Amino acid sequence: MTENCCADSSSSNRMIVWCAGASNVGQITHQVAVEMAGEGQGRLFCLAGIAAHRSGFVRSAKDAEDMIILDGCPIACAAKILEHVEAPVMNHFIVTEMGVEKVFGEDLKREDIEQVKASIRTALAATAENHGKGAPPAGVRNPA
Amino acid sequence: MEIKILGPGCVKCRQVEALVKAGVTETGIDAQIEHVTEFKKIAEYGVFGTPAVVVDGEVKSVGKIPSRSDLLTWLKQ
């Protein structure tokens, strides 16, 4: 929840949700989400609250103007949760489709995190540039 | 019926409050209206932005001024 009532900057109104799964790619979504929020690319929002069908979370997701959805792998739990509550799925990214292999029990690699962030930034910029002009840019599903 | 408007008190929040009060008057329902301005209490509802409208514990609208028709629908349920 913003402290700035009726905030109107585009980044502050962009919701970031992420799967936060147990594998490296799931944990990369968490790290990337936190860092992107810290860089002013959007605001973190609680996917668990949506999954729990808490009305404030569900309504916020349904009414979101802009969103980044981060999933670690093609199981796509974050996107599925949004679909389940009939919220829009937009700007959906999957880490394994950015060249990071899914493994368990390994420390996160800084180069993987930076690679994913760079891919997302590039895709979002291309989405903004190509808005309404045909096929979505590589790396992003359901561009906003 | 219990209606809460969530928002620290900006122009839009006050517009929503006025809209709600007008809707309650128009429908003639028995409702308690509260404007929640305290950040910690607003955060308990899990809303991404304000203003927000809560009717009998259910968040109906987030981050915008609801339409009059939507509001009347909620009040008549």
JSON list of C-alpha atoms in Angstrom, two decimals:
[
{"chain": "A", "resi": 1, "resn": "MET", "atom": "CA", "xyz": [0.00, 0.00, 0.00]},
{"chain": "A", "resi": 2, "resn": "THR", "atom": "CA", "xyz": [1.37, 3.32, -0.95]},
{"chain": "A", "resi": 3, "resn": "GLU", "atom": "CA", "xyz": [1.70, 6.13, 1.52]},
{"chain": "A", "resi": 4, "resn": "ASN", "atom": "CA", "xyz": [1.24, 8.50, -1.40]},
{"chain": "A", "resi": 5, "resn": "CYS", "atom": "CA", "xyz": [-2.48, 8.58, -1.80]},
{"chain": "A", "resi": 6, "resn": "CYS", "atom": "CA", "xyz": [-3.56, 8.38, -5.41]},
{"chain": "A", "resi": 7, "resn": "ALA", "atom": "CA", "xyz": [0.05, 8.15, -6.56]},
{"chain": "A", "resi": 8, "resn": "ASP", "atom": "CA", "xyz": [0.24, 8.75, -10.27]},
{"chain": "A", "resi": 9, "resn": "SER", "atom": "CA", "xyz": [3.75, 7.92, -11.49]},
{"chain": "A", "resi": 10, "resn": "SER", "atom": "CA", "xyz": [3.83, 4.93, -13.81]},
{"chain": "A", "resi": 11, "resn": "SER", "atom": "CA", "xyz": [6.44, 2.97, -11.87]},
{"chain": "A", "resi": 12, "resn": "SER", "atom": "CA", "xyz": [4.74, 3.45, -8.51]},
{"chain": "A", "resi": 13, "resn": "ASN", "atom": "CA", "xyz": [1.52, 2.07, -9.95]},
{"chain": "A", "resi": 14, "resn": "ARG", "atom": "CA", "xyz": [3.21, -0.99, -11.44]},
{"chain": "A", "resi": 15, "resn": "MET", "atom": "CA", "xyz": [2.58, -4.04, -9.30]},
{"chain": "A", "resi": 16, "resn": "ILE", "atom": "CA", "xyz": [5.35, -6.65, -9.04]},
{"chain": "A", "resi": 17, "resn": "VAL", "atom": "CA", "xyz": [4.41, -10.21, -8.09]},
{"chain": "A", "resi": 18, "resn": "TRP", "atom": "CA", "xyz": [6.75, -13.19, -8.15]},
{"chain": "A", "resi": 19, "resn": "CYS", "atom": "CA", "xyz": [6.54, -16.90, -7.53]},
{"chain": "A", "resi": 20, "resn": "ALA", "atom": "CA", "xyz": [9.33, -17.12, -4.92]},
{"chain": "A", "resi": 21, "resn": "GLY", "atom": "CA", "xyz": [9.66, -20.83, -5.57]},
{"chain": "A", "resi": 22, "resn": "ALA", "atom": "CA", "xyz": [12.15, -23.14, -3.87]},
{"chain": "A", "resi": 23, "resn": "SER", "atom": "CA", "xyz": [14.57, -23.63, -6.77]},
{"chain": "A", "resi": 24, "resn": "ASN", "atom": "CA", "xyz": [17.26, -21.20, -7.85]},
{"chain": "A", "resi": 25, "resn": "VAL", "atom": "CA", "xyz": [15.01, -19.68, -10.51]},
{"chain": "A", "resi": 26, "resn": "GLY", "atom": "CA", "xyz": [12.19, -19.25, -7.99]},
{"chain": "A", "resi": 27, "resn": "GLN", "atom": "CA", "xyz": [14.52, -17.49, -5.60]},
{"chain": "A", "resi": 28, "resn": "ILE", "atom": "CA", "xyz": [15.89, -15.40, -8.44]},
{"chain": "A", "resi": 29, "resn": "THR", "atom": "CA", "xyz": [12.36, -14.05, -8.98]},
{"chain": "A", "resi": 30, "resn": "HIS", "atom": "CA", "xyz": [12.36, -12.89, -5.37]},
{"chain": "A", "resi": 31, "resn": "GLN", "atom": "CA", "xyz": [15.74, -11.22, -5.63]},
{"chain": "A", "resi": 32, "resn": "VAL", "atom": "CA", "xyz": [14.91, -9.60, -8.95]},
{"chain": "A", "resi": 33, "resn": "ALA", "atom": "CA", "xyz": [11.56, -8.33, -7.64]},
{"chain": "A", "resi": 34, "resn": "VAL", "atom": "CA", "xyz": [13.15, -6.76, -4.58]},
{"chain": "A", "resi": 35, "resn": "GLU", "atom": "CA", "xyz": [15.92, -5.14, -6.58]},
{"chain": "A", "resi": 36, "resn": "MET", "atom": "CA", "xyz": [13.60, -3.82, -9.29]},
{"chain": "A", "resi": 37, "resn": "ALA", "atom": "CA", "xyz": [11.34, -2.30, -6.65]},
{"chain": "A", "resi": 38, "resn": "GLY", "atom": "CA", "xyz": [14.38, -0.72, -5.05]},
{"chain": "A", "resi": 39, "resn": "GLU", "atom": "CA", "xyz": [15.30, 0.73, -8.42]},
{"chain": "A", "resi": 40, "resn": "GLY", "atom": "CA", "xyz": [11.86, 2.30, -8.81]},
{"chain": "A", "resi": 41, "resn": "GLN", "atom": "CA", "xyz": [10.58, -0.13, -11.45]},
{"chain": "A", "resi": 42, "resn": "GLY", "atom": "CA", "xyz": [7.43, -0.91, -9.50]},
{"chain": "A", "resi": 43, "resn": "ARG", "atom": "CA", "xyz": [6.11, -1.86, -6.08]},
{"chain": "A", "resi": 44, "resn": "LEU", "atom": "CA", "xyz": [6.15, -5.27, -4.46]},
{"chain": "A", "resi": 45, "resn": "PHE", "atom": "CA", "xyz": [2.80, -6.91, -3.90]},
{"chain": "A", "resi": 46, "resn": "CYS", "atom": "CA", "xyz": [1.92, -10.03, -1.95]},
{"chain": "A", "resi": 47, "resn": "LEU", "atom": "CA", "xyz": [1.09, -12.98, -4.21]},
{"chain": "A", "resi": 48, "resn": "ALA", "atom": "CA", "xyz": [0.24, -15.08, -1.15]},
{"chain": "A", "resi": 49, "resn": "GLY", "atom": "CA", "xyz": [-2.54, -12.62, -0.28]},
{"chain": "A", "resi": 50, "resn": "ILE", "atom": "CA", "xyz": [-4.01, -13.10, -3.75]},
{"chain": "A", "resi": 51, "resn": "ALA", "atom": "CA", "xyz": [-3.70, -16.86, -3.50]},
{"chain": "A", "resi": 52, "resn": "ALA", "atom": "CA", "xyz": [-5.44, -16.75, -0.13]},
{"chain": "A", "resi": 53, "resn": "HIS", "atom": "CA", "xyz": [-8.33, -14.91, -1.82]},
{"chain": "A", "resi": 54, "resn": "ARG", "atom": "CA", "xyz": [-8.12, -11.97, 0.59]},
{"chain": "A", "resi": 55, "resn": "SER", "atom": "CA", "xyz": [-10.44, -9.43, -0.97]},
{"chain": "A", "resi": 56, "resn": "GLY", "atom": "CA", "xyz": [-8.07, -6.47, -0.75]},
{"chain": "A", "resi": 57, "resn": "PHE", "atom": "CA", "xyz": [-5.33, -8.36, -2.54]},
{"chain": "A", "resi": 58, "resn": "VAL", "atom": "CA", "xyz": [-7.62, -9.86, -5.17]},
{"chain": "A", "resi": 59, "resn": "ARG", "atom": "CA", "xyz": [-9.32, -6.57, -5.95]},
{"chain": "A", "resi": 60, "resn": "SER", "atom": "CA", "xyz": [-5.95, -4.82, -6.14]},
{"chain": "A", "resi": 61, "resn": "ALA", "atom": "CA", "xyz": [-4.72, -7.38, -8.66]},
{"chain": "A", "resi": 62, "resn": "LYS", "atom": "CA", "xyz": [-7.89, -7.12, -10.73]},
{"chain": "A", "resi": 63, "resn": "ASP", "atom": "CA", "xyz": [-7.71, -3.31, -10.77]},
{"chain": "A", "resi": 64, "resn": "ALA", "atom": "CA", "xyz": [-3.94, -3.11, -11.38]},
{"chain": "A", "resi": 65, "resn": "GLU", "atom": "CA", "xyz": [-3.03, -0.64, -14.11]},
{"chain": "A", "resi": 66, "resn": "ASP", "atom": "CA", "xyz": [0.33, -2.23, -14.77]},
{"chain": "A", "resi": 67, "resn": "MET", "atom": "CA", "xyz": [2.08, -5.32, -13.54]},
{"chain": "A", "resi": 68, "resn": "ILE", "atom": "CA", "xyz": [5.21, -7.45, -13.79]},
{"chain": "A", "resi": 69, "resn": "ILE", "atom": "CA", "xyz": [4.73, -11.15, -13.14]},
{"chain": "A", "resi": 70, "resn": "LEU", "atom": "CA", "xyz": [7.89, -13.13, -12.44]},
{"chain": "A", "resi": 71, "resn": "ASP", "atom": "CA", "xyz": [7.85, -16.91, -12.61]},
{"chain": "A", "resi": 72, "resn": "GLY", "atom": "CA", "xyz": [10.91, -19.09, -12.19]},
{"chain": "A", "resi": 73, "resn": "CYS", "atom": "CA", "xyz": [9.85, -21.88, -14.51]},
{"chain": "A", "resi": 74, "resn": "PRO", "atom": "CA", "xyz": [7.10, -22.79, -17.00]},
{"chain": "A", "resi": 75, "resn": "ILE", "atom": "CA", "xyz": [4.87, -24.20, -14.26]},
{"chain": "A", "resi": 76, "resn": "ALA", "atom": "CA", "xyz": [4.05, -20.50, -13.94]},
{"chain": "A", "resi": 77, "resn": "CYS", "atom": "CA", "xyz": [2.47, -20.55, -10.48]},
{"chain": "A", "resi": 78, "resn": "ALA", "atom": "CA", "xyz": [2.35, -16.76, -10.19]},
{"chain": "A", "resi": 79, "resn": "ALA", "atom": "CA", "xyz": [0.51, -16.33, -13.48]},
{"chain": "A", "resi": 80, "resn": "LYS", "atom": "CA", "xyz": [-1.81, -19.23, -12.62]},
{"chain": "A", "resi": 81, "resn": "ILE", "atom": "CA", "xyz": [-2.75, -17.62, -9.31]},
{"chain": "A", "resi": 82, "resn": "LEU", "atom": "CA", "xyz": [-3.71, -14.44, -11.13]},
{"chain": "A", "resi": 83, "resn": "GLU", "atom": "CA", "xyz": [-5.70, -16.40, -13.70]},
{"chain": "A", "resi": 84, "resn": "HIS", "atom": "CA", "xyz": [-7.45, -18.24, -10.88]},
{"chain": "A", "resi": 85, "resn": "VAL", "atom": "CA", "xyz": [-8.82, -15.00, -9.42]},
{"chain": "A", "resi": 86, "resn": "GLU", "atom": "CA", "xyz": [-9.59, -13.71, -12.93]},
{"chain": "A", "resi": 87, "resn": "ALA", "atom": "CA", "xyz": [-7.04, -10.91, -12.71]},
{"chain": "A", "resi": 88, "resn": "PRO", "atom": "CA", "xyz": [-5.26, -9.78, -15.87]},
{"chain": "A", "resi": 89, "resn": "VAL", "atom": "CA", "xyz": [-1.97, -11.50, -16.70]},
{"chain": "A", "resi": 90, "resn": "MET", "atom": "CA", "xyz": [0.38, -8.93, -18.20]},
{"chain": "A", "resi": 91, "resn": "ASN", "atom": "CA", "xyz": [4.13, -8.58, -18.61]},
{"chain": "A", "resi": 92, "resn": "HIS", "atom": "CA", "xyz": [4.76, -12.18, -17.67]},
{"chain": "A", "resi": 93, "resn": "PHE", "atom": "CA", "xyz": [8.40, -13.31, -17.47]},
{"chain": "A", "resi": 94, "resn": "ILE", "atom": "CA", "xyz": [9.80, -16.81, -16.96]},
{"chain": "A", "resi": 95, "resn": "VAL", "atom": "CA", "xyz": [13.38, -17.05, -15.73]},
{"chain": "A", "resi": 96, "resn": "THR", "atom": "CA", "xyz": [14.19, -20.39, -17.37]},
{"chain": "A", "resi": 97, "resn": "GLU", "atom": "CA", "xyz": [13.33, -18.82, -20.71]},
{"chain": "A", "resi": 98, "resn": "MET", "atom": "CA", "xyz": [16.11, -16.30, -20.11]},
{"chain": "A", "resi": 99, "resn": "GLY", "atom": "CA", "xyz": [18.87, -18.88, -20.18]},
{"chain": "A", "resi": 100, "resn": "VAL", "atom": "CA", "xyz": [19.00, -19.84, -16.51]},
{"chain": "A", "resi": 101, "resn": "GLU", "atom": "CA", "xyz": [18.79, -23.56, -15.74]},
{"chain": "A", "resi": 102, "resn": "LYS", "atom": "CA", "xyz": [16.53, -24.67, -12.90]},
{"chain": "A", "resi": 103, "resn": "VAL", "atom": "CA", "xyz": [18.45, -26.37, -10.10]},
{"chain": "A", "resi": 104, "resn": "PHE", "atom": "CA", "xyz": [17.99, -26.89, -6.38]},
{"chain": "A", "resi": 105, "resn": "GLY", "atom": "CA", "xyz": [20.28, -26.31, -3.45]},
{"chain": "A", "resi": 106, "resn": "GLU", "atom": "CA", "xyz": [22.72, -23.94, -5.08]},
{"chain": "A", "resi": 107, "resn": "ASP", "atom": "CA", "xyz": [23.52, -20.36, -4.16]},
{"chain": "A", "resi": 108, "resn": "LEU", "atom": "CA", "xyz": [22.14, -17.73, -6.48]},
{"chain": "A", "resi": 109, "resn": "LYS", "atom": "CA", "xyz": [24.58, -16.33, -9.01]},
{"chain": "A", "resi": 110, "resn": "ARG", "atom": "CA", "xyz": [24.87, -12.57, -9.32]},
{"chain": "A", "resi": 111, "resn": "GLU", "atom": "CA", "xyz": [25.36, -12.87, -13.07]},
{"chain": "A", "resi": 112, "resn": "ASP", "atom": "CA", "xyz": [22.05, -14.74, -13.40]},
{"chain": "A", "resi": 113, "resn": "ILE", "atom": "CA", "xyz": [20.23, -12.04, -11.45]},
{"chain": "A", "resi": 114, "resn": "GLU", "atom": "CA", "xyz": [21.74, -9.28, -13.56]},
{"chain": "A", "resi": 115, "resn": "GLN", "atom": "CA", "xyz": [20.96, -11.17, -16.76]},
{"chain": "A", "resi": 116, "resn": "VAL", "atom": "CA", "xyz": [17.31, -11.57, -15.80]},
{"chain": "A", "resi": 117, "resn": "LYS", "atom": "CA", "xyz": [16.98, -7.93, -14.77]},
{"chain": "A", "resi": 118, "resn": "ALA", "atom": "CA", "xyz": [18.55, -6.80, -18.03]},
{"chain": "A", "resi": 119, "resn": "SER", "atom": "CA", "xyz": [16.24, -9.05, -20.06]},
{"chain": "A", "resi": 120, "resn": "ILE", "atom": "CA", "xyz": [13.19, -7.68, -18.28]},
{"chain": "A", "resi": 121, "resn": "ARG", "atom": "CA", "xyz": [14.28, -4.08, -18.70]},
{"chain": "A", "resi": 122, "resn": "THR", "atom": "CA", "xyz": [14.90, -4.64, -22.41]},
{"chain": "A", "resi": 123, "resn": "ALA", "atom": "CA", "xyz": [11.57, -6.37, -22.91]},
{"chain": "A", "resi": 124, "resn": "LEU", "atom": "CA", "xyz": [9.65, -3.68, -21.03]},
{"chain": "A", "resi": 125, "resn": "ALA", "atom": "CA", "xyz": [11.32, -0.95, -23.04]},
{"chain": "A", "resi": 126, "resn": "ALA", "atom": "CA", "xyz": [10.51, -2.78, -26.27]},
{"chain": "A", "resi": 127, "resn": "THR", "atom": "CA", "xyz": [6.95, -3.29, -25.11]},
{"chain": "A", "resi": 128, "resn": "ALA", "atom": "CA", "xyz": [6.55, 0.41, -24.43]},
{"chain": "A", "resi": 129, "resn": "GLU", "atom": "CA", "xyz": [8.05, 1.26, -27.80]},
{"chain": "A", "resi": 130, "resn": "ASN", "atom": "CA", "xyz": [6.01, -1.30, -29.75]},
{"chain": "A", "resi": 131, "resn": "HIS", "atom": "CA", "xyz": [2.78, -0.76, -27.85]},
{"chain": "A", "resi": 132, "resn": "GLY", "atom": "CA", "xyz": [-0.04, -1.91, -30.11]},
{"chain": "A", "resi": 133, "resn": "LYS", "atom": "CA", "xyz": [2.28, -2.63, -33.02]},
{"chain": "A", "resi": 134, "resn": "GLY", "atom": "CA", "xyz": [2.01, -6.38, -33.48]},
{"chain": "A", "resi": 135, "resn": "ALA", "atom": "CA", "xyz": [3.95, -9.27, -31.96]},
{"chain": "A", "resi": 136, "resn": "PRO", "atom": "CA", "xyz": [5.32, -8.86, -28.42]},
{"chain": "A", "resi": 137, "resn": "PRO", "atom": "CA", "xyz": [9.08, -8.55, -27.98]},
{"chain": "A", "resi": 138, "resn": "ALA", "atom": "CA", "xyz": [11.13, -11.59, -27.02]},
{"chain": "A", "resi": 139, "resn": "GLY", "atom": "CA", "xyz": [11.06, -12.59, -23.37]},
{"chain": "A", "resi": 140, "resn": "VAL", "atom": "CA", "xyz": [7.71, -11.18, -22.36]},
{"chain": "A", "resi": 141, "resn": "ARG", "atom": "CA", "xyz": [4.33, -12.83, -22.47]},
{"chain": "A", "resi": 142, "resn": "ASN", "atom": "CA", "xyz": [1.13, -10.82, -22.43]},
{"chain": "A", "resi": 143, "resn": "PRO", "atom": "CA", "xyz": [2.76, -7.39, -22.59]},
{"chain": "A", "resi": 144, "resn": "ALA", "atom": "CA", "xyz": [0.69, -4.69, -20.95]},
{"chain": "B", "resi": 1, "resn": "MET", "atom": "CA", "xyz": [-24.14, -2.26, 6.51]},
{"chain": "B", "resi": 2, "resn": "GLU", "atom": "CA", "xyz": [-20.63, -1.08, 7.28]},
{"chain": "B", "resi": 3, "resn": "ILE", "atom": "CA", "xyz": [-18.77, 0.97, 4.68]},
{"chain": "B", "resi": 4, "resn": "LYS", "atom": "CA", "xyz": [-15.16, 2.07, 4.97]},
{"chain": "B", "resi": 5, "resn": "ILE", "atom": "CA", "xyz": [-13.29, 4.44, 2.73]},
{"chain": "B", "resi": 6, "resn": "LEU", "atom": "CA", "xyz": [-9.55, 3.81, 2.89]},
{"chain": "B", "resi": 7, "resn": "GLY", "atom": "CA", "xyz": [-7.23, 6.71, 2.17]},
{"chain": "B", "resi": 8, "resn": "PRO", "atom": "CA", "xyz": [-5.14, 9.26, 4.01]},
{"chain": "B", "resi": 9, "resn": "GLY", "atom": "CA", "xyz": [-7.30, 12.16, 2.94]},
{"chain": "B", "resi": 10, "resn": "CYS", "atom": "CA", "xyz": [-6.40, 13.28, -0.57]},
{"chain": "B", "resi": 11, "resn": "VAL", "atom": "CA", "xyz": [-8.86, 14.91, -2.94]},
{"chain": "B", "resi": 12, "resn": "LYS", "atom": "CA", "xyz": [-9.89, 11.60, -4.53]},
{"chain": "B", "resi": 13, "resn": "CYS", "atom": "CA", "xyz": [-10.46, 10.00, -1.14]},
{"chain": "B", "resi": 14, "resn": "ARG", "atom": "CA", "xyz": [-12.76, 12.84, -0.13]},
{"chain": "B", "resi": 15, "resn": "GLN", "atom": "CA", "xyz": [-14.60, 12.52, -3.44]},
{"chain": "B", "resi": 16, "resn": "VAL", "atom": "CA", "xyz": [-15.18, 8.83, -2.75]},
{"chain": "B", "resi": 17, "resn": "GLU", "atom": "CA", "xyz": [-16.44, 9.62, 0.73]},
{"chain": "B", "resi": 18, "resn": "ALA", "atom": "CA", "xyz": [-18.90, 12.16, -0.68]},
{"chain": "B", "resi": 19, "resn": "LEU", "atom": "CA", "xyz": [-20.02, 9.64, -3.32]},
{"chain": "B", "resi": 20, "resn": "VAL", "atom": "CA", "xyz": [-20.61, 7.00, -0.67]},
{"chain": "B", "resi": 21, "resn": "LYS", "atom": "CA", "xyz": [-22.57, 9.36, 1.54]},
{"chain": "B", "resi": 22, "resn": "ALA", "atom": "CA", "xyz": [-24.72, 10.43, -1.40]},
{"chain": "B", "resi": 23, "resn": "GLY", "atom": "CA", "xyz": [-25.33, 6.79, -2.33]},
{"chain": "B", "resi": 24, "resn": "VAL", "atom": "CA", "xyz": [-26.37, 5.89, 1.19]},
{"chain": "B", "resi": 25, "resn": "THR", "atom": "CA", "xyz": [-28.75, 8.84, 1.30]},
{"chain": "B", "resi": 26, "resn": "GLU", "atom": "CA", "xyz": [-30.19, 7.96, -2.12]},
{"chain": "B", "resi": 27, "resn": "THR", "atom": "CA", "xyz": [-30.78, 4.31, -1.28]},
{"chain": "B", "resi": 28, "resn": "GLY", "atom": "CA", "xyz": [-31.98, 4.98, 2.25]},
{"chain": "B", "resi": 29, "resn": "ILE", "atom": "CA", "xyz": [-30.05, 2.04, 3.64]},
{"chain": "B", "resi": 30, "resn": "ASP", "atom": "CA", "xyz": [-28.90, 1.88, 7.23]},
{"chain": "B", "resi": 31, "resn": "ALA", "atom": "CA", "xyz": [-25.12, 2.18, 6.99]},
{"chain": "B", "resi": 32, "resn": "GLN", "atom": "CA", "xyz": [-22.20, 3.16, 9.12]},
{"chain": "B", "resi": 33, "resn": "ILE", "atom": "CA", "xyz": [-19.57, 5.07, 7.16]},
{"chain": "B", "resi": 34, "resn": "GLU", "atom": "CA", "xyz": [-15.99, 5.39, 8.32]},
{"chain": "B", "resi": 35, "resn": "HIS", "atom": "CA", "xyz": [-13.09, 7.09, 6.58]},
{"chain": "B", "resi": 36, "resn": "VAL", "atom": "CA", "xyz": [-9.95, 5.16, 7.58]},
{"chain": "B", "resi": 37, "resn": "THR", "atom": "CA", "xyz": [-6.92, 7.43, 7.31]},
{"chain": "B", "resi": 38, "resn": "GLU", "atom": "CA", "xyz": [-4.34, 5.69, 9.47]},
{"chain": "B", "resi": 39, "resn": "PHE", "atom": "CA", "xyz": [-1.70, 3.99, 7.32]},
{"chain": "B", "resi": 40, "resn": "LYS", "atom": "CA", "xyz": [-1.37, 0.91, 9.52]},
{"chain": "B", "resi": 41, "resn": "LYS", "atom": "CA", "xyz": [-5.11, 0.28, 9.47]},
{"chain": "B", "resi": 42, "resn": "ILE", "atom": "CA", "xyz": [-5.27, 0.78, 5.71]},
{"chain": "B", "resi": 43, "resn": "ALA", "atom": "CA", "xyz": [-2.42, -1.69, 5.24]},
{"chain": "B", "resi": 44, "resn": "GLU", "atom": "CA", "xyz": [-4.39, -4.35, 7.10]},
{"chain": "B", "resi": 45, "resn": "TYR", "atom": "CA", "xyz": [-6.75, -4.55, 4.13]},
{"chain": "B", "resi": 46, "resn": "GLY", "atom": "CA", "xyz": [-3.94, -5.47, 1.72]},
{"chain": "B", "resi": 47, "resn": "VAL", "atom": "CA", "xyz": [-4.80, -2.87, -0.85]},
{"chain": "B", "resi": 48, "resn": "PHE", "atom": "CA", "xyz": [-2.21, -1.80, -3.41]},
{"chain": "B", "resi": 49, "resn": "GLY", "atom": "CA", "xyz": [-3.41, 1.79, -3.55]},
{"chain": "B", "resi": 50, "resn": "THR", "atom": "CA", "xyz": [-5.99, 4.25, -2.39]},
{"chain": "B", "resi": 51, "resn": "PRO", "atom": "CA", "xyz": [-8.72, 5.33, -2.36]},
{"chain": "B", "resi": 52, "resn": "ALA", "atom": "CA", "xyz": [-10.37, 2.01, -1.64]},
{"chain": "B", "resi": 53, "resn": "VAL", "atom": "CA", "xyz": [-13.91, 1.10, -0.65]},
{"chain": "B", "resi": 54, "resn": "VAL", "atom": "CA", "xyz": [-14.78, -1.71, 1.75]},
{"chain": "B", "resi": 55, "resn": "VAL", "atom": "CA", "xyz": [-18.36, -2.91, 2.16]},
{"chain": "B", "resi": 56, "resn": "ASP", "atom": "CA", "xyz": [-19.08, -5.25, 5.05]},
{"chain": "B", "resi": 57, "resn": "GLY", "atom": "CA", "xyz": [-15.46, -6.34, 5.16]},
{"chain": "B", "resi": 58, "resn": "GLU", "atom": "CA", "xyz": [-15.04, -6.97, 1.44]},
{"chain": "B", "resi": 59, "resn": "VAL", "atom": "CA", "xyz": [-12.81, -4.68, -0.61]},
{"chain": "B", "resi": 60, "resn": "LYS", "atom": "CA", "xyz": [-14.84, -3.55, -3.60]},
{"chain": "B", "resi": 61, "resn": "SER", "atom": "CA", "xyz": [-12.62, -0.96, -5.25]},
{"chain": "B", "resi": 62, "resn": "VAL", "atom": "CA", "xyz": [-8.92, -0.07, -5.16]},
{"chain": "B", "resi": 63, "resn": "GLY", "atom": "CA", "xyz": [-7.01, 2.92, -6.43]},
{"chain": "B", "resi": 64, "resn": "LYS", "atom": "CA", "xyz": [-9.84, 4.70, -8.18]},
{"chain": "B", "resi": 65, "resn": "ILE", "atom": "CA", "xyz": [-13.11, 6.51, -7.74]},
{"chain": "B", "resi": 66, "resn": "PRO", "atom": "CA", "xyz": [-15.82, 3.90, -8.29]},
{"chain": "B", "resi": 67, "resn": "SER", "atom": "CA", "xyz": [-18.67, 4.63, -10.63]},
{"chain": "B", "resi": 68, "resn": "ARG", "atom": "CA", "xyz": [-21.96, 5.66, -9.11]},
{"chain": "B", "resi": 69, "resn": "SER", "atom": "CA", "xyz": [-23.67, 2.62, -10.64]},
{"chain": "B", "resi": 70, "resn": "ASP", "atom": "CA", "xyz": [-21.12, 0.23, -9.12]},
{"chain": "B", "resi": 71, "resn": "LEU", "atom": "CA", "xyz": [-21.51, 1.89, -5.76]},
{"chain": "B", "resi": 72, "resn": "LEU", "atom": "CA", "xyz": [-25.30, 1.64, -5.85]},
{"chain": "B", "resi": 73, "resn": "THR", "atom": "CA", "xyz": [-25.01, -2.04, -6.80]},
{"chain": "B", "resi": 74, "resn": "TRP", "atom": "CA", "xyz": [-22.85, -2.72, -3.75]},
{"chain": "B", "resi": 75, "resn": "LEU", "atom": "CA", "xyz": [-25.20, -0.81, -1.47]},
{"chain": "B", "resi": 76, "resn": "LYS", "atom": "CA", "xyz": [-28.25, -2.72, -2.69]},
{"chain": "B", "resi": 77, "resn": "GLN", "atom": "CA", "xyz": [-26.71, -6.18, -2.25]}
]
